[in-house]
Short mmCIF file of C-alpha atoms in Angstrom, two decimals:
data_model
loop_
_atom_site.label_atom_id
_atom_site.label_comp_id
_atom_site.label_asym_id
_atom_site.label_seq_id
_atom_site.Cartn_x
_atom_site.Cartn_y
_atom_site.Cartn_z
CA MET A 1 4.29 15.08 -17.16
CA LYS A 2 5.00 11.36 -17.50
CA ILE A 3 6.57 9.04 -14.93
CA LYS A 4 8.47 6.01 -16.20
CA ILE A 5 11.04 3.45 -15.09
CA ARG A 6 14.57 4.61 -15.80
CA GLU A 7 16.25 2.37 -18.36
CA ASN A 8 19.82 1.09 -18.45
CA ASN A 9 21.67 2.94 -21.21
CA THR A 10 25.21 2.10 -20.14
CA LYS A 11 27.65 -0.63 -21.08
CA ILE A 12 29.09 -3.19 -18.67
CA LEU A 13 32.68 -2.20 -17.94
CA ASP A 14 35.63 -4.01 -16.45
CA PHE A 15 38.71 -2.38 -14.96
CA SER A 16 42.20 -3.60 -14.16
CA ASP A 17 43.82 -3.54 -10.72
CA GLU A 18 46.16 -0.86 -12.04
CA ASP A 19 43.17 1.32 -12.92
CA ARG A 20 41.85 0.97 -9.38
CA ASN A 21 45.19 1.90 -7.86
CA ASN A 22 45.46 4.99 -10.05
CA PHE A 23 42.02 6.30 -9.18
CA ARG A 24 43.08 7.97 -5.91
CA ASN A 25 46.42 9.28 -7.16
CA PHE A 26 45.29 12.84 -7.80
CA ASP A 27 46.02 16.19 -6.15
CA PHE A 28 42.36 16.50 -5.16
CA LYS A 29 39.83 14.25 -3.45
CA THR A 30 36.93 12.37 -5.01
CA ASN A 31 33.56 12.12 -3.26
CA PHE A 32 30.82 9.63 -4.15
CA ARG A 33 27.34 10.71 -3.04
CA ILE A 34 25.20 7.57 -2.75
CA SER A 35 21.83 6.40 -1.48
CA SER A 36 21.94 2.60 -1.38
CA LEU A 37 23.87 -0.44 -0.23
CA GLU A 38 23.70 -1.75 -3.79
CA GLN A 39 25.75 1.23 -4.93
CA LEU A 40 28.22 0.48 -2.15
CA LYS A 41 28.72 -3.05 -3.50
CA THR A 42 29.43 -1.65 -6.95
CA ILE A 43 31.97 0.79 -5.53
CA GLU A 44 33.73 -2.07 -3.75
CA SER A 45 34.04 -4.03 -6.99
CA CYS A 46 35.01 -0.98 -8.99
CA PHE A 47 36.86 2.04 -7.56
CA LEU A 48 37.31 3.40 -4.05
CA PRO A 49 36.91 7.18 -3.68
CA ASP A 50 38.49 9.33 -0.97
CA ILE A 51 35.07 10.18 0.51
CA ILE A 52 31.63 8.59 0.57
CA GLU A 53 28.67 10.85 1.35
CA ALA A 54 25.26 9.48 2.36
CA GLY A 55 22.38 9.89 4.77
CA GLU A 56 19.91 12.54 3.66
CA ILE A 57 18.34 10.21 1.11
CA ILE A 58 18.56 6.48 1.71
CA SER A 59 16.91 4.17 -0.80
CA THR A 60 13.50 3.00 0.34
CA ARG A 61 14.43 -0.50 -0.81
CA ASP A 62 17.04 -0.49 1.98
CA ILE A 63 15.09 1.16 4.77
CA ALA A 64 12.00 -0.90 4.00
CA THR A 65 13.90 -3.87 5.43
CA THR A 66 16.76 -2.32 7.43
CA LYS A 67 16.80 0.46 10.03
CA PHE A 68 18.30 3.75 8.88
CA VAL A 69 20.96 3.59 11.59
CA ASP A 70 21.97 0.09 10.51
CA VAL A 71 22.28 1.18 6.87
CA ILE A 72 24.58 4.02 7.92
CA HIS A 73 26.60 1.67 10.14
CA SER A 74 27.15 -0.58 7.12
CA ILE A 75 28.45 2.38 5.12
CA GLN A 76 30.64 3.53 8.03
CA ASN A 77 32.12 0.06 8.42
CA PHE A 78 32.83 -0.10 4.70
CA CYS A 79 34.60 3.26 4.86
CA LYS A 80 36.65 2.27 7.89
CA LYS A 81 37.69 -0.99 6.25
CA ASN A 82 38.82 0.79 3.08
CA LYS A 83 40.28 3.94 4.71
CA ILE A 84 37.63 6.21 3.18
CA GLN A 85 36.25 9.32 4.86
CA PHE A 86 32.53 9.22 5.60
CA HIS A 87 30.41 12.39 5.34
CA LEU A 88 26.95 12.03 6.89
CA SER A 89 24.26 14.18 5.28
CA THR A 90 21.05 15.14 7.08
CA PRO A 91 17.49 16.02 5.97
CA LYS A 92 16.44 19.47 4.85
CA ILE A 93 12.79 19.03 5.81
CA LEU A 94 12.06 17.88 9.36
CA ILE A 95 8.58 18.27 10.79
CA GLU A 96 8.25 18.79 14.53
CA ARG A 97 7.21 15.24 15.37
CA ASP A 98 10.27 13.78 13.60
CA PHE A 99 12.91 16.27 14.72
CA GLU A 100 13.96 14.80 18.08
CA ARG A 101 14.05 11.23 16.80
CA VAL A 102 16.09 12.11 13.72
CA TYR A 103 18.43 14.38 15.67
CA ASP A 104 19.14 11.65 18.24
CA GLU A 105 19.73 9.08 15.50
CA ILE A 106 22.17 11.34 13.68
CA LYS A 107 23.94 12.23 16.91
CA SER A 108 24.36 8.53 17.71
CA LEU A 109 26.24 8.14 14.42
CA ASN A 110 28.98 10.66 15.24
CA LYS A 111 31.50 7.91 15.84
CA GLY A 112 32.66 6.82 12.42
CA THR A 113 31.61 10.10 10.79
CA ASP A 114 34.32 12.46 9.52
CA CYS A 115 32.01 15.34 8.62
CA ILE A 116 28.32 16.06 9.12
CA ILE A 117 26.40 17.88 6.39
CA ILE A 118 23.60 19.94 7.92
CA ASN A 119 20.69 21.10 5.77
CA ASN A 120 18.27 22.32 8.44
CA SER A 121 18.78 25.56 10.40
CA LYS A 122 17.17 24.25 13.60
CA PHE A 123 19.35 21.15 13.42
CA LEU A 124 22.45 23.31 12.94
CA LYS A 125 21.62 25.55 15.90
CA ARG A 126 21.15 22.54 18.20
CA PHE A 127 24.26 20.76 16.95
CA VAL A 128 26.51 23.80 17.40
CA SER A 129 25.07 24.56 20.86
CA GLU A 130 26.07 21.10 22.09
CA ASN A 131 29.73 21.66 21.14
CA ILE A 132 29.99 18.34 19.34
CA ASP A 133 33.53 18.04 18.06
CA ILE A 134 33.03 17.04 14.44
CA PRO A 135 33.59 19.05 11.24
CA ILE A 136 30.43 20.60 9.79
CA GLU A 137 29.49 21.15 6.16
CA LEU A 138 26.95 23.89 5.48
CA GLY A 139 24.39 22.04 3.37
CA TYR A 140 22.28 23.25 0.46
CA GLY A 141 19.18 23.48 2.67
CA LEU A 142 20.63 26.43 4.62
CA GLU A 143 20.46 28.70 1.56
CA ILE A 144 23.84 30.36 2.05
CA ASN A 145 24.46 33.65 0.23
CA LYS A 146 26.87 36.59 0.32
CA ASN A 147 24.82 38.34 3.00
CA ASN A 148 24.82 35.53 5.56
CA LEU A 149 28.00 33.62 4.69
CA GLU A 150 30.15 35.22 7.39
CA GLU A 151 27.54 34.52 10.07
CA TYR A 152 27.67 30.82 9.24
CA THR A 153 31.42 30.53 8.76
CA ASN A 154 32.02 31.98 12.22
CA LEU A 155 30.24 29.01 13.80
CA LYS A 156 32.47 26.48 15.54
CA ASN A 157 33.69 23.53 13.45
CA VAL A 158 32.33 24.80 10.13
CA LYS A 159 34.91 23.42 7.70
CA CYS A 160 33.16 22.47 4.47
CA PHE A 161 30.87 23.90 1.81
CA ASP A 162 29.55 22.71 -1.55
CA PHE A 163 30.18 25.43 -4.13
CA THR A 164 28.33 23.75 -7.01
CA LYS A 165 25.63 26.41 -7.14
CA ASN A 166 27.56 29.14 -5.30
CA LEU A 167 30.88 29.29 -7.08
CA SER A 168 31.11 33.08 -6.75
CA LEU A 169 31.12 32.95 -2.93
CA PRO A 170 34.46 33.45 -1.12
CA ASN A 171 35.99 30.11 -0.14
CA GLU A 172 39.04 31.06 1.94
CA LYS A 173 37.49 30.06 5.27
CA PHE A 174 36.70 26.49 4.23
CA SER A 175 39.31 23.74 4.31
CA MET A 176 37.02 21.37 2.37
CA LYS A 177 35.52 22.83 -0.82
CA LYS A 178 33.21 20.56 -2.79
CA TYR A 179 31.89 20.78 -6.33
CA THR A 180 29.62 18.30 -8.15
CA ILE A 181 31.47 17.39 -11.31
CA ALA A 182 29.45 14.43 -12.61
CA GLY A 183 26.37 12.29 -12.13
CA VAL A 184 23.27 14.39 -11.53
CA LEU A 185 22.48 17.84 -10.15
CA LYS A 186 19.88 18.14 -7.41
CA MET A 187 17.05 20.54 -8.12
CA ASP A 188 15.97 22.93 -5.37
CA LYS A 189 12.37 21.83 -5.13
CA ILE A 190 11.20 18.77 -3.22
CA ILE A 191 7.77 17.50 -4.30
CA ASN A 192 5.19 15.11 -2.90
CA CYS A 193 5.86 11.59 -4.05
CA PRO A 194 4.08 11.05 -7.41
CA LEU A 195 4.23 7.26 -6.93
CA LYS A 196 2.54 7.12 -3.55
CA ASN A 197 -0.81 5.46 -3.00
CA PRO A 198 -2.88 8.26 -1.40
CA GLN A 199 -4.85 5.70 0.62
CA LYS A 200 -1.77 4.52 2.50
CA SER A 201 1.19 6.06 4.33
CA GLY A 202 4.81 5.34 5.20
CA PHE A 203 5.98 1.81 4.50
CA LEU A 204 2.40 0.57 4.29
CA CYS A 205 2.46 2.32 0.94
CA ASP A 206 2.58 -0.07 -2.02
CA ALA A 207 4.23 2.43 -4.38
CA LYS A 208 6.91 1.20 -6.72
CA CYS A 209 9.76 3.34 -5.34
CA LYS A 210 11.11 0.27 -3.53
CA ASP A 211 11.29 -1.80 -6.70
CA ASN A 212 12.64 0.42 -9.48
CA PHE A 213 14.34 3.68 -10.37
CA PHE A 214 12.10 6.30 -11.94
CA GLU A 215 12.29 9.51 -13.89
CA ILE A 216 9.84 12.24 -14.83
CA THR A 217 9.68 13.13 -18.52
CA GLN A 218 8.54 16.64 -19.33
CA ASN A 219 8.99 18.54 -22.61
CA GLU A 220 11.34 15.79 -23.83
CA ASN A 221 13.60 16.27 -20.77
CA ASN A 222 14.26 13.50 -18.25
CA PHE A 223 14.48 14.20 -14.52
CA PRO A 224 15.61 11.28 -12.31
CA ILE A 225 13.67 11.11 -9.04
CA ILE A 226 14.12 9.32 -5.73
CA CYS A 227 11.95 9.13 -2.63
CA ASP A 228 13.31 9.34 0.89
CA GLY A 229 12.02 7.72 4.07
CA PHE A 230 9.61 10.60 4.65
CA CYS A 231 7.95 10.13 1.22
CA ASN A 232 9.50 13.34 -0.09
CA CYS A 233 10.41 13.11 -3.75
CA HIS A 234 13.73 14.64 -4.79
CA MET A 235 14.21 15.66 -8.43
CA TYR A 236 17.47 15.90 -10.35
CA GLU A 237 18.65 17.24 -13.65
CA ASP A 238 19.67 14.42 -15.97
CA ILE A 239 23.15 12.89 -16.07
CA PHE A 240 26.11 15.08 -17.00
CA SER A 241 29.88 15.40 -16.61
CA ASN A 242 32.07 18.50 -16.48
CA PHE A 243 35.50 16.94 -16.14
CA GLU A 244 36.98 19.55 -18.46
CA LYS A 245 36.40 22.13 -15.69
CA ILE A 246 38.53 20.40 -13.07
CA ASN A 247 41.77 22.27 -13.71
CA TYR A 248 39.98 25.62 -13.58
CA LEU A 249 38.10 24.67 -10.42
CA LYS A 250 41.30 23.48 -8.75
CA ALA A 251 42.93 26.81 -9.57
CA ILE A 252 40.22 28.72 -7.69
CA GLY A 253 40.44 26.48 -4.64
CA ILE A 254 38.04 23.54 -5.12
CA ASN A 255 39.66 20.43 -3.64
CA ILE A 256 36.84 17.84 -3.49
CA PHE A 257 35.01 16.71 -6.62
CA THR A 258 31.65 15.01 -6.13
CA PHE A 259 30.07 12.31 -8.27
CA ASP A 260 26.37 12.40 -7.36
CA PHE A 261 24.83 8.96 -7.89
CA THR A 262 21.90 9.47 -5.50
CA PRO A 263 18.93 8.64 -7.82
CA LEU A 264 20.86 6.43 -10.24
CA GLN A 265 21.22 2.71 -10.67
CA SER A 266 24.58 1.35 -9.56
CA TYR A 267 25.76 0.60 -13.10
CA TYR A 268 26.21 4.33 -13.68
CA ILE A 269 29.15 4.29 -11.26
CA PRO A 270 31.66 2.53 -13.56
CA TYR A 271 30.25 4.49 -16.51
CA PHE A 272 31.20 7.83 -14.97
CA ILE A 273 34.48 6.53 -13.61
CA ARG A 274 35.49 5.49 -17.10
CA LEU A 275 34.77 8.99 -18.41
CA PHE A 276 36.74 10.48 -15.55
CA MET A 277 39.74 8.21 -15.93
CA GLU A 278 39.87 8.77 -19.67
CA ASN A 279 40.20 12.48 -18.95
CA PHE A 280 42.64 12.39 -16.06
CA SER A 281 44.69 9.22 -15.97
CA LYS A 282 47.48 8.77 -18.50
CA ASN A 283 47.70 5.14 -17.42
CA PHE A 284 44.02 4.34 -17.88
CA LYS A 285 43.68 0.78 -19.22
CA ASN A 286 40.04 -0.16 -19.42
CA LYS A 287 39.54 -3.67 -20.74
CA LYS A 288 37.54 -3.74 -23.95
#
């Protein structure tokens, strides 16, 4: 296994105002899953999606200098300004000493959040018990399957589910049905940070995760990685796009298509948007 800095293999792209206006004129919604304020700046200069999803993994380069809550407030304000829905995602792994603090922080962010994505069963139980009136997405960390789906869907305010890895599950009870169509695919396992200095902890750590984007190379395959504020390392399958599947997925009920940019540099955003627009916009006019 080899760890290396992820290189820029994309071209600089420019788009017309007409391209930007066309981007949201579809009979489905687009969702950008992001991890950094830098990505937000690129989105602002490029294309505005219907939904922005963030929270579970925030770039350490941001939270090394800015409080998590303040980063989320910046994203919420951006979404409000541009009439974009904001979906707040929450951690899968929460040790006992962090639970109350993280729960209270997330709860304080309800205003300005259009949907909360819950990945931890204890978090979900507490959130539902408090009758907080906000739509809930059942996150990947809950490990939903055919045997327990009904139990979860009967909970109050459960409205959304990501079917990327569970396409065979019934979707009639969800009004928001997501599917990751481009970017990267998150792998199930979360590993200890391979960049971390074992002699230090937290933000005393002098690891390079704050300075660059990294990937693990194994058997000639590249796996983008990103570290969260708890020094957990999240691995992803390398970049892909499945835009040719959109019509089929729409036909079976999927109505939100996710572009997952979480571990990627911001210049991948216009790269994937170009691929998308070339497939689905007859009026696409990218400047050469």
